[in-house]
GROMACS .gro file of C-alpha atoms in nm:
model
  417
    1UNK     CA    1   2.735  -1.641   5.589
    2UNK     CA    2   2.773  -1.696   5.212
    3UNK     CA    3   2.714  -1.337   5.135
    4UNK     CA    4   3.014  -1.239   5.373
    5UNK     CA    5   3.239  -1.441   5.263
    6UNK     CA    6   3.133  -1.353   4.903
    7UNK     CA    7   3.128  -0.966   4.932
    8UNK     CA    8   3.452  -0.945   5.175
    9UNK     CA    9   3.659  -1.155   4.917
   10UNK     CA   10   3.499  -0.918   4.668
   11UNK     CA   11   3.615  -0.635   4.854
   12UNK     CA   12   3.984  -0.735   4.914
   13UNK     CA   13   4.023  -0.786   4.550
   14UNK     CA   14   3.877  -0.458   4.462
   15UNK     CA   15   4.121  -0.271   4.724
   16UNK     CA   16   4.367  -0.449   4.584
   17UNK     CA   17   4.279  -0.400   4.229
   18UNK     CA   18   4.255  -0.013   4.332
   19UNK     CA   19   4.543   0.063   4.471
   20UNK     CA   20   4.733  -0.155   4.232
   21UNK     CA   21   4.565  -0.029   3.932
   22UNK     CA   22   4.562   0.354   4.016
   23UNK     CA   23   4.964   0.294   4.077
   24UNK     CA   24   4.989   0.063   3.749
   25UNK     CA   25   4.798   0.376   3.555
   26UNK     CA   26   4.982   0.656   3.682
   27UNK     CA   27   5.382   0.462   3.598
   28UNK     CA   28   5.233   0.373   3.251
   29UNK     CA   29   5.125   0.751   3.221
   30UNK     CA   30   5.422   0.894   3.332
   31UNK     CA   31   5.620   0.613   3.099
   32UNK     CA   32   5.423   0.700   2.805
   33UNK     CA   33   5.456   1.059   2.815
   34UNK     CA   34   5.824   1.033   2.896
   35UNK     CA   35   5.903   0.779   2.573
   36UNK     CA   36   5.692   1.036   2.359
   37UNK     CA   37   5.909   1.339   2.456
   38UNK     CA   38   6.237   1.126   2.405
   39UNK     CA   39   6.139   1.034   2.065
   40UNK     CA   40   6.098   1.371   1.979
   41UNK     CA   41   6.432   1.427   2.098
   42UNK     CA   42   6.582   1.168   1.861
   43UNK     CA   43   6.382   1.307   1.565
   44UNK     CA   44   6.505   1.622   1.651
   45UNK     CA   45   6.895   1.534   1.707
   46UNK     CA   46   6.902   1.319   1.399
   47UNK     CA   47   6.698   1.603   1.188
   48UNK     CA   48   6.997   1.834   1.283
   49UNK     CA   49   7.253   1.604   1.240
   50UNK     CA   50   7.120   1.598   0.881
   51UNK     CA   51   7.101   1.947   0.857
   52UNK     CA   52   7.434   2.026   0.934
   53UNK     CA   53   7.617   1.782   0.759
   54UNK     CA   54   7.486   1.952   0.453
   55UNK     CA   55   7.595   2.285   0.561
   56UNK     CA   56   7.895   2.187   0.613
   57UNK     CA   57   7.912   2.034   0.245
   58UNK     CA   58   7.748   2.342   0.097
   59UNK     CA   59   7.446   2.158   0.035
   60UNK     CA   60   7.116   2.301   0.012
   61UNK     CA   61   6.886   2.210   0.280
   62UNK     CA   62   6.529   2.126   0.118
   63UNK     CA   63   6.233   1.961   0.194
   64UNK     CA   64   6.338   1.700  -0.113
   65UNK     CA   65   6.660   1.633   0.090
   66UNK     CA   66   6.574   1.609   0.412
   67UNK     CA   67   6.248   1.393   0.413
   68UNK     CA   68   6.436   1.073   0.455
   69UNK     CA   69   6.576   1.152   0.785
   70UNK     CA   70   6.266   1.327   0.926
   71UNK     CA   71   6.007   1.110   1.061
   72UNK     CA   72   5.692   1.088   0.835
   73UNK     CA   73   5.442   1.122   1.096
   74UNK     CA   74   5.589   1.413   1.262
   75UNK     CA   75   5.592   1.803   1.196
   76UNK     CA   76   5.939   1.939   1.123
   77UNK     CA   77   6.022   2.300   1.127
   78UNK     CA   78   6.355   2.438   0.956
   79UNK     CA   79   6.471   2.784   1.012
   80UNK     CA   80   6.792   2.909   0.927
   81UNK     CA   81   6.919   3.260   0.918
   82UNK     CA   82   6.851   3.440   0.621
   83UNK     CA   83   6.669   3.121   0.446
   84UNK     CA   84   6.341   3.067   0.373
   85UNK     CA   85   6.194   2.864   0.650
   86UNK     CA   86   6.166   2.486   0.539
   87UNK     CA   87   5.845   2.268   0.643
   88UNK     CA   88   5.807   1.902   0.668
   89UNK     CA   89   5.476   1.721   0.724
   90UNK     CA   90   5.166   1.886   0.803
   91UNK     CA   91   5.138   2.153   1.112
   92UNK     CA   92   4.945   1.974   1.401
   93UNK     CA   93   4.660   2.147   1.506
   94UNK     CA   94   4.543   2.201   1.939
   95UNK     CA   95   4.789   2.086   2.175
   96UNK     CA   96   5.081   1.995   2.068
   97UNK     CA   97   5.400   1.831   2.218
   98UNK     CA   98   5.762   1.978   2.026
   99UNK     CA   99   6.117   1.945   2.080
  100UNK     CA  100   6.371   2.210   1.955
  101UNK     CA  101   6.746   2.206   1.928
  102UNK     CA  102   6.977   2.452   1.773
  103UNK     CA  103   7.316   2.391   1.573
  104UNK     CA  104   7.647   2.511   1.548
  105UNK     CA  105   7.572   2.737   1.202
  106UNK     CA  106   7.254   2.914   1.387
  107UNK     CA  107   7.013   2.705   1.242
  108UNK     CA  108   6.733   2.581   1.464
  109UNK     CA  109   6.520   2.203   1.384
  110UNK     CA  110   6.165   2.197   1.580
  111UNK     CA  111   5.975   1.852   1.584
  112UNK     CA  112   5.589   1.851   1.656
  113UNK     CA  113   5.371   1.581   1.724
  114UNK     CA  114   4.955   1.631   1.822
  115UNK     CA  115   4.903   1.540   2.225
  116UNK     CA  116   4.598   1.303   2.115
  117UNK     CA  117   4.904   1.053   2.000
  118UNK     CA  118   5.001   1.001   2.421
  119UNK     CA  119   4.652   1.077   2.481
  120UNK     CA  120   4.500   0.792   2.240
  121UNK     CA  121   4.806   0.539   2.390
  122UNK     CA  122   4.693   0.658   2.790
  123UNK     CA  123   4.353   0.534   2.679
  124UNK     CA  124   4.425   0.230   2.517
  125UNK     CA  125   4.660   0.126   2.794
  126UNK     CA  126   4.371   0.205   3.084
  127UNK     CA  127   4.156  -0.013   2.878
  128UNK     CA  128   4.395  -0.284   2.921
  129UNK     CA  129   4.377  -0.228   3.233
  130UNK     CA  130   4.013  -0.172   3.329
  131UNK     CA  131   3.980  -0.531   3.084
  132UNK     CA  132   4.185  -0.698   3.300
  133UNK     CA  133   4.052  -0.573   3.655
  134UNK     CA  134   3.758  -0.717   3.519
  135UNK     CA  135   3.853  -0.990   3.440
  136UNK     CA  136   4.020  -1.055   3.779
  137UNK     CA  137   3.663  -0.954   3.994
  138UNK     CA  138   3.487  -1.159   3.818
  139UNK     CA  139   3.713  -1.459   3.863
  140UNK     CA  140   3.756  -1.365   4.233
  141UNK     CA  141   3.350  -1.370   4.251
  142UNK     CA  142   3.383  -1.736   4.086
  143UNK     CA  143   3.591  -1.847   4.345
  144UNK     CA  144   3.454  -1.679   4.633
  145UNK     CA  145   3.109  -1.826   4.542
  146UNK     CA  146   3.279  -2.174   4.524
  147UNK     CA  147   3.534  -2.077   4.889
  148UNK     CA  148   3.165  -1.999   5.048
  149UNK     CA  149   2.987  -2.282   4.947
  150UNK     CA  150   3.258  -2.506   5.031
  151UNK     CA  151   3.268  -2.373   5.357
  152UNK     CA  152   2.892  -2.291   5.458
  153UNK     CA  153   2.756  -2.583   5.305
  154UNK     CA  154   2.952  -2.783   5.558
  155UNK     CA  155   2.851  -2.568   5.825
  156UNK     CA  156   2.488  -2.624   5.757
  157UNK     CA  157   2.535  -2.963   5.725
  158UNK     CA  158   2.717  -3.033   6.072
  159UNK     CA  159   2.440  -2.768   6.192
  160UNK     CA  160   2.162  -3.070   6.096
  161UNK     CA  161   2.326  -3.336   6.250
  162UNK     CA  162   2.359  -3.117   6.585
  163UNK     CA  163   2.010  -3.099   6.556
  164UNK     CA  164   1.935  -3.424   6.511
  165UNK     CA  165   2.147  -3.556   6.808
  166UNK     CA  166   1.946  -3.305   7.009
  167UNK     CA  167   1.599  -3.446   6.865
  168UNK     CA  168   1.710  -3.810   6.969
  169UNK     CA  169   1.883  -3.938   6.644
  170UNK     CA  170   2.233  -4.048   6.731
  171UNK     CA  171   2.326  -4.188   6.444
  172UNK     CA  172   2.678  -4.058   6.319
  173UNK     CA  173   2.676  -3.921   5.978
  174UNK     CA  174   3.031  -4.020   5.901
  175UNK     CA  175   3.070  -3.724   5.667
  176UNK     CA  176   3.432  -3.534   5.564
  177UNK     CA  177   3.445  -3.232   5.378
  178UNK     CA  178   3.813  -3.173   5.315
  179UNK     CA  179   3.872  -2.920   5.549
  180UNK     CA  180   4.064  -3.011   5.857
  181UNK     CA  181   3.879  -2.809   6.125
  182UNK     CA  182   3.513  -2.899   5.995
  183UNK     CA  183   3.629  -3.248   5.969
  184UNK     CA  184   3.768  -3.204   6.329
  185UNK     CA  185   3.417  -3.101   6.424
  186UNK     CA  186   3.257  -3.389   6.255
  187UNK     CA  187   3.506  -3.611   6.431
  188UNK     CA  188   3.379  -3.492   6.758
  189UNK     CA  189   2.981  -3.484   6.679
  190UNK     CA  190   3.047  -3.870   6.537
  191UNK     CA  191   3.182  -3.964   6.879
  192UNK     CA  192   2.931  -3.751   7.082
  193UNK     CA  193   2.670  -3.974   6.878
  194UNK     CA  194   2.825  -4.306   6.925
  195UNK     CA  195   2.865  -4.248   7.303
  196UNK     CA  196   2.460  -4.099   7.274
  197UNK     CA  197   2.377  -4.437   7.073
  198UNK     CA  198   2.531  -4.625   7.356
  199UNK     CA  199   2.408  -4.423   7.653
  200UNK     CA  200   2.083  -4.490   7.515
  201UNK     CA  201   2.124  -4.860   7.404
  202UNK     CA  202   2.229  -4.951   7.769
  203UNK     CA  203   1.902  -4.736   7.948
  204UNK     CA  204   1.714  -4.985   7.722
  205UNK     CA  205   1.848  -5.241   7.793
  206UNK     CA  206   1.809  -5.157   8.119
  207UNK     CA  207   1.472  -5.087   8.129
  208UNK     CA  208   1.403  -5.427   7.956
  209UNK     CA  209   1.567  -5.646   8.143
  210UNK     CA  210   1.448  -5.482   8.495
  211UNK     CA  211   1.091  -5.508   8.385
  212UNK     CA  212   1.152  -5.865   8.281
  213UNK     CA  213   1.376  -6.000   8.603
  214UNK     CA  214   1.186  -5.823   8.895
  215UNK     CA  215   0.900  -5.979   8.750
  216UNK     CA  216   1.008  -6.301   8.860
  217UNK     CA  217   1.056  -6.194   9.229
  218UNK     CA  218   0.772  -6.012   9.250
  219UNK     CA  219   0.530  -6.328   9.152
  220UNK     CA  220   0.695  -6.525   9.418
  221UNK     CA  221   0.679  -6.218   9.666
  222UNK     CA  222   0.294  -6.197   9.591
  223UNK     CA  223   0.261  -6.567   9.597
  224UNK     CA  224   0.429  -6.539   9.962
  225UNK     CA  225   0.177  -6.262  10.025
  226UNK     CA  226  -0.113  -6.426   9.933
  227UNK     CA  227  -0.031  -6.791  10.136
  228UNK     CA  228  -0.043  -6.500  10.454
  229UNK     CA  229  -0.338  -6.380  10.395
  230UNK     CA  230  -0.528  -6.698  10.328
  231UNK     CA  231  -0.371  -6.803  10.688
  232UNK     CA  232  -0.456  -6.782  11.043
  233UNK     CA  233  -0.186  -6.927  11.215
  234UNK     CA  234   0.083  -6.688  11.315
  235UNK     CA  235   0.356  -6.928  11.345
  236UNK     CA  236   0.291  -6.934  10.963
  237UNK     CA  237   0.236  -6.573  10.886
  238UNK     CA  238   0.551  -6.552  11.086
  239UNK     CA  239   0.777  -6.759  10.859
  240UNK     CA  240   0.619  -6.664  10.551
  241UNK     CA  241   0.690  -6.270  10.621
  242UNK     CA  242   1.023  -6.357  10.708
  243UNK     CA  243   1.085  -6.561  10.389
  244UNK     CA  244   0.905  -6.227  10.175
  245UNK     CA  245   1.165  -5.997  10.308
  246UNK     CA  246   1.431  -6.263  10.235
  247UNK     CA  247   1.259  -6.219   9.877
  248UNK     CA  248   1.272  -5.839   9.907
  249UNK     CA  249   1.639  -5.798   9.982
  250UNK     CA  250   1.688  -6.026   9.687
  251UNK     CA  251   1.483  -5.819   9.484
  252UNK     CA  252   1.705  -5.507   9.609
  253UNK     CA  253   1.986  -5.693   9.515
  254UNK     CA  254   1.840  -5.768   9.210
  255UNK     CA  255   1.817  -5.404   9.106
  256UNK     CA  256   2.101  -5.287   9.243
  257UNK     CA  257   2.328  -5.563   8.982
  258UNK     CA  258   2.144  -5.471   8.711
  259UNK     CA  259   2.234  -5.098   8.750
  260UNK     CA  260   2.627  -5.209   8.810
  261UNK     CA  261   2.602  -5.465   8.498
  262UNK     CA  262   2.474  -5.148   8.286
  263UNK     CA  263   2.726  -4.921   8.401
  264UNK     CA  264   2.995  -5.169   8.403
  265UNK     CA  265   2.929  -5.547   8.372
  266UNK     CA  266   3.320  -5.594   8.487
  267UNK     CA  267   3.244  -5.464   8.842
  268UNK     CA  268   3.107  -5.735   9.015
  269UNK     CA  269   3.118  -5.837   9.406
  270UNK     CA  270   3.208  -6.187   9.388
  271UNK     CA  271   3.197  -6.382   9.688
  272UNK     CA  272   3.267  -6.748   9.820
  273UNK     CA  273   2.926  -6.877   9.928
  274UNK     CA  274   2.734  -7.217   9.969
  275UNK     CA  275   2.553  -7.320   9.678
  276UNK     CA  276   2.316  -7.604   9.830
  277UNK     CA  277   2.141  -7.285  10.013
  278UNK     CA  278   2.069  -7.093   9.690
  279UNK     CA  279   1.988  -7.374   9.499
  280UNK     CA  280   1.718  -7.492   9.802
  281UNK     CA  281   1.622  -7.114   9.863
  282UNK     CA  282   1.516  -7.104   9.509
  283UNK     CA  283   1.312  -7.468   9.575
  284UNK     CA  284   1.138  -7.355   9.844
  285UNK     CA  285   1.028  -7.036   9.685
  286UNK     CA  286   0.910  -7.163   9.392
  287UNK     CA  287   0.747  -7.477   9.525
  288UNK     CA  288   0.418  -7.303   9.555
  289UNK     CA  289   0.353  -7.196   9.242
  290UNK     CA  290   0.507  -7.532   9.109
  291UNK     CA  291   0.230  -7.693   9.384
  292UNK     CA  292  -0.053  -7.466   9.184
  293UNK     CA  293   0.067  -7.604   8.865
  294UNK     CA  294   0.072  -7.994   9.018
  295UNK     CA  295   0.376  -8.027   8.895
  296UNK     CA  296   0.723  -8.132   9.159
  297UNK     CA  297   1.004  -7.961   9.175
  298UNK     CA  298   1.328  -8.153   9.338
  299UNK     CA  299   1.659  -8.136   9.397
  300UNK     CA  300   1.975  -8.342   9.427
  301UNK     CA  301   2.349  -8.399   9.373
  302UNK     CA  302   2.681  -8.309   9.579
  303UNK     CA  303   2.618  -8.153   9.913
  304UNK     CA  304   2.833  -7.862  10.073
  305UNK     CA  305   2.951  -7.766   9.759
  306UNK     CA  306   3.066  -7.402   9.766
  307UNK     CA  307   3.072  -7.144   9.450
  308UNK     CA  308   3.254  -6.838   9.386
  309UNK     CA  309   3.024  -6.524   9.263
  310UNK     CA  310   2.718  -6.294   9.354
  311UNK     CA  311   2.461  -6.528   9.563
  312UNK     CA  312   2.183  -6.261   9.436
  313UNK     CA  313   2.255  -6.311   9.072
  314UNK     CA  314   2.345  -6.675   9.131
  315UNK     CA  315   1.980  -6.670   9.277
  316UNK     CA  316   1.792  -6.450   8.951
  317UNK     CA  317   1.964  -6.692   8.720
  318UNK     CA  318   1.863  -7.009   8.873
  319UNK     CA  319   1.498  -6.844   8.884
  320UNK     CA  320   1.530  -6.746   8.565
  321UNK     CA  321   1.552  -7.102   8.437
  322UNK     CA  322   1.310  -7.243   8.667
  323UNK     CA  323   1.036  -7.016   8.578
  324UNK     CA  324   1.118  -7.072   8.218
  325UNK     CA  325   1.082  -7.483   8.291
  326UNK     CA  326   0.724  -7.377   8.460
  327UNK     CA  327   0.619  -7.142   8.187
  328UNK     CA  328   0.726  -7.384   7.909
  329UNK     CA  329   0.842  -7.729   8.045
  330UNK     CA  330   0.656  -8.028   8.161
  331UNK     CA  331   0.661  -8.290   8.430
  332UNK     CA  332   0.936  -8.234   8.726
  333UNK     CA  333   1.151  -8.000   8.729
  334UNK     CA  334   1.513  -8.123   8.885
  335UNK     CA  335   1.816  -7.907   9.001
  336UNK     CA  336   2.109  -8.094   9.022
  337UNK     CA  337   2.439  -7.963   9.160
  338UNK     CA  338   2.798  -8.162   9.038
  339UNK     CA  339   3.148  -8.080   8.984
  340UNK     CA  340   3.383  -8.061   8.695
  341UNK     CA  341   3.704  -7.999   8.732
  342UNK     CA  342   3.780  -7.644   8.935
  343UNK     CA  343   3.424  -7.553   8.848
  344UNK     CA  344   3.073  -7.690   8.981
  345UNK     CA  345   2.787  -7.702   8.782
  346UNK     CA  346   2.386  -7.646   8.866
  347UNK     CA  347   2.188  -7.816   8.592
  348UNK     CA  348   1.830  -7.747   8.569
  349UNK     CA  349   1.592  -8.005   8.368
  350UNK     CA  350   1.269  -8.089   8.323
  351UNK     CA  351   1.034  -8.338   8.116
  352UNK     CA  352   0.938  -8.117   7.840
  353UNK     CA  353   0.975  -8.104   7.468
  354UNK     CA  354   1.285  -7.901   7.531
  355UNK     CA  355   1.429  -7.599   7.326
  356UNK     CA  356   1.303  -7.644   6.954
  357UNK     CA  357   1.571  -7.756   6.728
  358UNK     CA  358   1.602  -7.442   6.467
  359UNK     CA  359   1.699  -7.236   6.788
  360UNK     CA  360   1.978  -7.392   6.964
  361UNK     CA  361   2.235  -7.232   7.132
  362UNK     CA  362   2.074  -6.919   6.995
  363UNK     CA  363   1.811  -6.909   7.284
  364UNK     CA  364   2.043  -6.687   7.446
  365UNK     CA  365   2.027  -6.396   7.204
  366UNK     CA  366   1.810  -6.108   7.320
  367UNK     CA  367   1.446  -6.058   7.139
  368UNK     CA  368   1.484  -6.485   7.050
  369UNK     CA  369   1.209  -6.699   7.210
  370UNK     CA  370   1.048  -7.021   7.088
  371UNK     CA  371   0.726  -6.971   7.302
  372UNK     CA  372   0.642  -6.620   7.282
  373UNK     CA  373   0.798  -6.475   7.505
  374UNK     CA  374   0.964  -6.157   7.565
  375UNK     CA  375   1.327  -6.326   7.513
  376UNK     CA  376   1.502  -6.136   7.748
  377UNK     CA  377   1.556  -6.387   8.040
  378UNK     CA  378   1.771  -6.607   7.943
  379UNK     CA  379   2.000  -6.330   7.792
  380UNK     CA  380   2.001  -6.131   8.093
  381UNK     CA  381   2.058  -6.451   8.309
  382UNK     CA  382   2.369  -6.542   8.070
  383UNK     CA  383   2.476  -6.147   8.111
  384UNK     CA  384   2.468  -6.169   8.524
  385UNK     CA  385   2.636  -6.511   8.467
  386UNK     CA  386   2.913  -6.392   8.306
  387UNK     CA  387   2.941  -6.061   8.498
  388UNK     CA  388   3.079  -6.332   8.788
  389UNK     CA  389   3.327  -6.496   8.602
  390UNK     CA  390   3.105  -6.817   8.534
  391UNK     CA  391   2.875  -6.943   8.186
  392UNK     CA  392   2.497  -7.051   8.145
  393UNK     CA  393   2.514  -7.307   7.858
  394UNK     CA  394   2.255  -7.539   7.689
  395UNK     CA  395   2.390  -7.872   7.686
  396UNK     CA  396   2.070  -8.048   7.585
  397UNK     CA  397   1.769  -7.980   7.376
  398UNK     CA  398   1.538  -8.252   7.431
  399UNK     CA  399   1.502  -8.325   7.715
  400UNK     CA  400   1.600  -7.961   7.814
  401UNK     CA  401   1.940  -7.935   8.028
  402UNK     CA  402   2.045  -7.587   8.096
  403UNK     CA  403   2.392  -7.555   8.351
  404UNK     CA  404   2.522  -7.289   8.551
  405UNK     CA  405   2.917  -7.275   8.507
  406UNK     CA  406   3.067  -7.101   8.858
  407UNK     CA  407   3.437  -7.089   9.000
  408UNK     CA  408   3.460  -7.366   9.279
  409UNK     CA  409   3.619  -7.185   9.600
  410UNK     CA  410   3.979  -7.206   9.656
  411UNK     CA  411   4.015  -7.400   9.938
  412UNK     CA  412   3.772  -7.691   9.857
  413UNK     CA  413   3.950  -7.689   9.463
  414UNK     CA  414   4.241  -7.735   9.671
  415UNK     CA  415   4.074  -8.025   9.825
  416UNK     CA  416   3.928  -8.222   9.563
  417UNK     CA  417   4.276  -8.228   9.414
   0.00000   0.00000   0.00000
């Protein structure tokens, strides 16, 4: 591309050089040639006006006398009749340009001059002008060199980060160049990576935090699974499959708000719905594995308390927190359900050493764990939290207290007041 734009500015300036020079040389010529022959005229008008005058004064017309008024570089021919012939200068040899003029008393004045004078002047004014056409390609070559790196280089440069969105590297360049439509196209490739970056930040995320919350239901799903197949009775194999496809809908539920959070985390489904059965749904699930651990798991406060939000994610974030209290609590494990003013409030505690004090409210952030965890479930149980309008806070560290903020329904708000 360089070499295109090089040689076509190269060639516009030598077109234009061309025809401009060809017509510059062929005025000039013409100009020359023309101020040489009216010269000549002068030398010969003013020769003969000399002449003349000192006819008509009886004068005799010499070379002595007439050598100031002819011109000194000039051949000057004198012929009168019956007069010897009277020569000034030295007789040009070759081609020769002359003017002649004859006067009143017969006598005739002839001025010479060799061509190579308007030859020599031609020469030295197509020099000039060969000099300066010169001068002007190599100047255009200068700049074209400079036009065509400004302009490829850019073009090679946007050409790399093109590739390098395609190869998976979204990160915007943030690069100008000075030139309005390459910096348009930079414009546009920045944006195309930022909305790349983020396309690919959220399919992360999503992948993360779906590995890390149907992991949850699938324990208690296999747990489920397991209590049928160590049973006989059917009456229990009965309720037990009835409770695992409870836990599978859930888990379908599960998936299908973490696909709508990634998309959108503003387009929820929110719902009125009775908290004491979520909050004793998520008891009863987890009360095996809290039963393998010989540790209780209870529940108390308010009854017929009802919430406003998604009971599925309601459900993940309450198991959430209660797996966290069996991975790294102690002792029982208590969800308590209160009110606060049009809000209620599911607090889940248990006798461990709580959340260690250098971490604090910053157990929420993603990729942050005291125990060595993953660090994800917390965050993605404050994300589904907030995707319904409510808050997951920390309101103690030792012992732990972690609360689930939701909007109380209308009607019983109305109530209480």
């Amino acid at each position: 591309m360089r070499r295109r734009l090089i040689n076509s500015t190269l060639a516009v300036v030598l077109i234009v050089i061309a025809v401009f020079g060809v017509s510059l040389f062929i005025v000039e010529t013409r100009t020359i040639t023309s101020s040489a022959r009216d010269r000549l005229e002068s030398d010969v008008a003013r020769v003969l006006a000399d002449v003349e005058s000192r006819i008509a004064a009886d004068e005799p017309v010499t070379e002595q006398k007439l050598r100031a008024s002819a011109p000194a570089d000039r051949f000057v021919l004198i012929e009168q009749p019956g007069v010897p012939t009277v020569e000034l200068g030295e007789r040009p040899e070759g081609d020769v340009m002359s003017a002649e003029q004859t006067g009143a008393h017969g006598e005739t004045v002839t001025v010479q001059q060799p061509s190579s004078v308007v030859s020599n002047e031609i020469g030295r004014m197509l020099t000039i002008i060969l000099v300066v056409s010169l001068l002007a390609v190599a100047a255009a070559a200068l700049l074209a060199v400079r036009q065509a790196r400004r302009v490829a280089a850019p073009l090679t440069d946007l050409a790399e980060t093109a590739e390098r969105l395609g190869s998976g590297d979204p990160r915007p360049r943030h690069r100008r160049y000075g030139v309005a439509e390459l910096d348009r196209v930079a414009d546009v490739l920045d944006a195309s990576a930022e909305r790349i970056a983020r396309m690919l930040t959220a399919e992360r995320r999503l992948a993360a935090d779906a590995s890390h919350q149907l992991r949850t239901p699938l324990t208690a799903l296999s747990m489920r699974l397991e209590e049928i197949m160590a049973t006989e009775d059917r009456d229990t194999v009965k309720e037990e499959a009835a409770i695992g496809l409870a836990q599978v809908e859930r888990l379908t539920d599960v998936v299908q708000r973490l696909l709508t959070n990634s998309r959108d985390p503003r387009l929820g489904s929110a719902v009125g719905f009775d908290l004491d059965e979520v909050v004793v749904q998520q008891v009863e699930e987890w009360r095996p594995a809290y039963r393998s651990a010989g540790r209780p798991i209870v529940h108390s406060g308010k009854p017929g308390l009802r919430a406003v939000g998604t009971p599925g994610a309601v459900s993940q974030v309450l198991a959430c927190l209660v797996e966290n209290s069996l991975m790294h609590g102690a002792g029982t494990v208590a969800l308590r359900t209160r009110t606060t003013g049009n809000q209620v409030v599911v607090e889940v505690t248990d006798d461990g050493p709580g959340v260690p004090t250098e971490l604090g409210a910053r157990v929420f952030e993603r990729t942050v764990s005291g125990r060595n965890s993953t660090g994800l479930g917390l965050a993605v149980a404050r994300d589904l939290a907030e995707a319904d309008g409510g808050r997951l806070e920390l309101l103690q560290q030792r012992p732990p207290v972690f609360a689930l903020f939701l909007s109380r329904e209308a009607e019983q708000a109305s109530d209480a007041s």
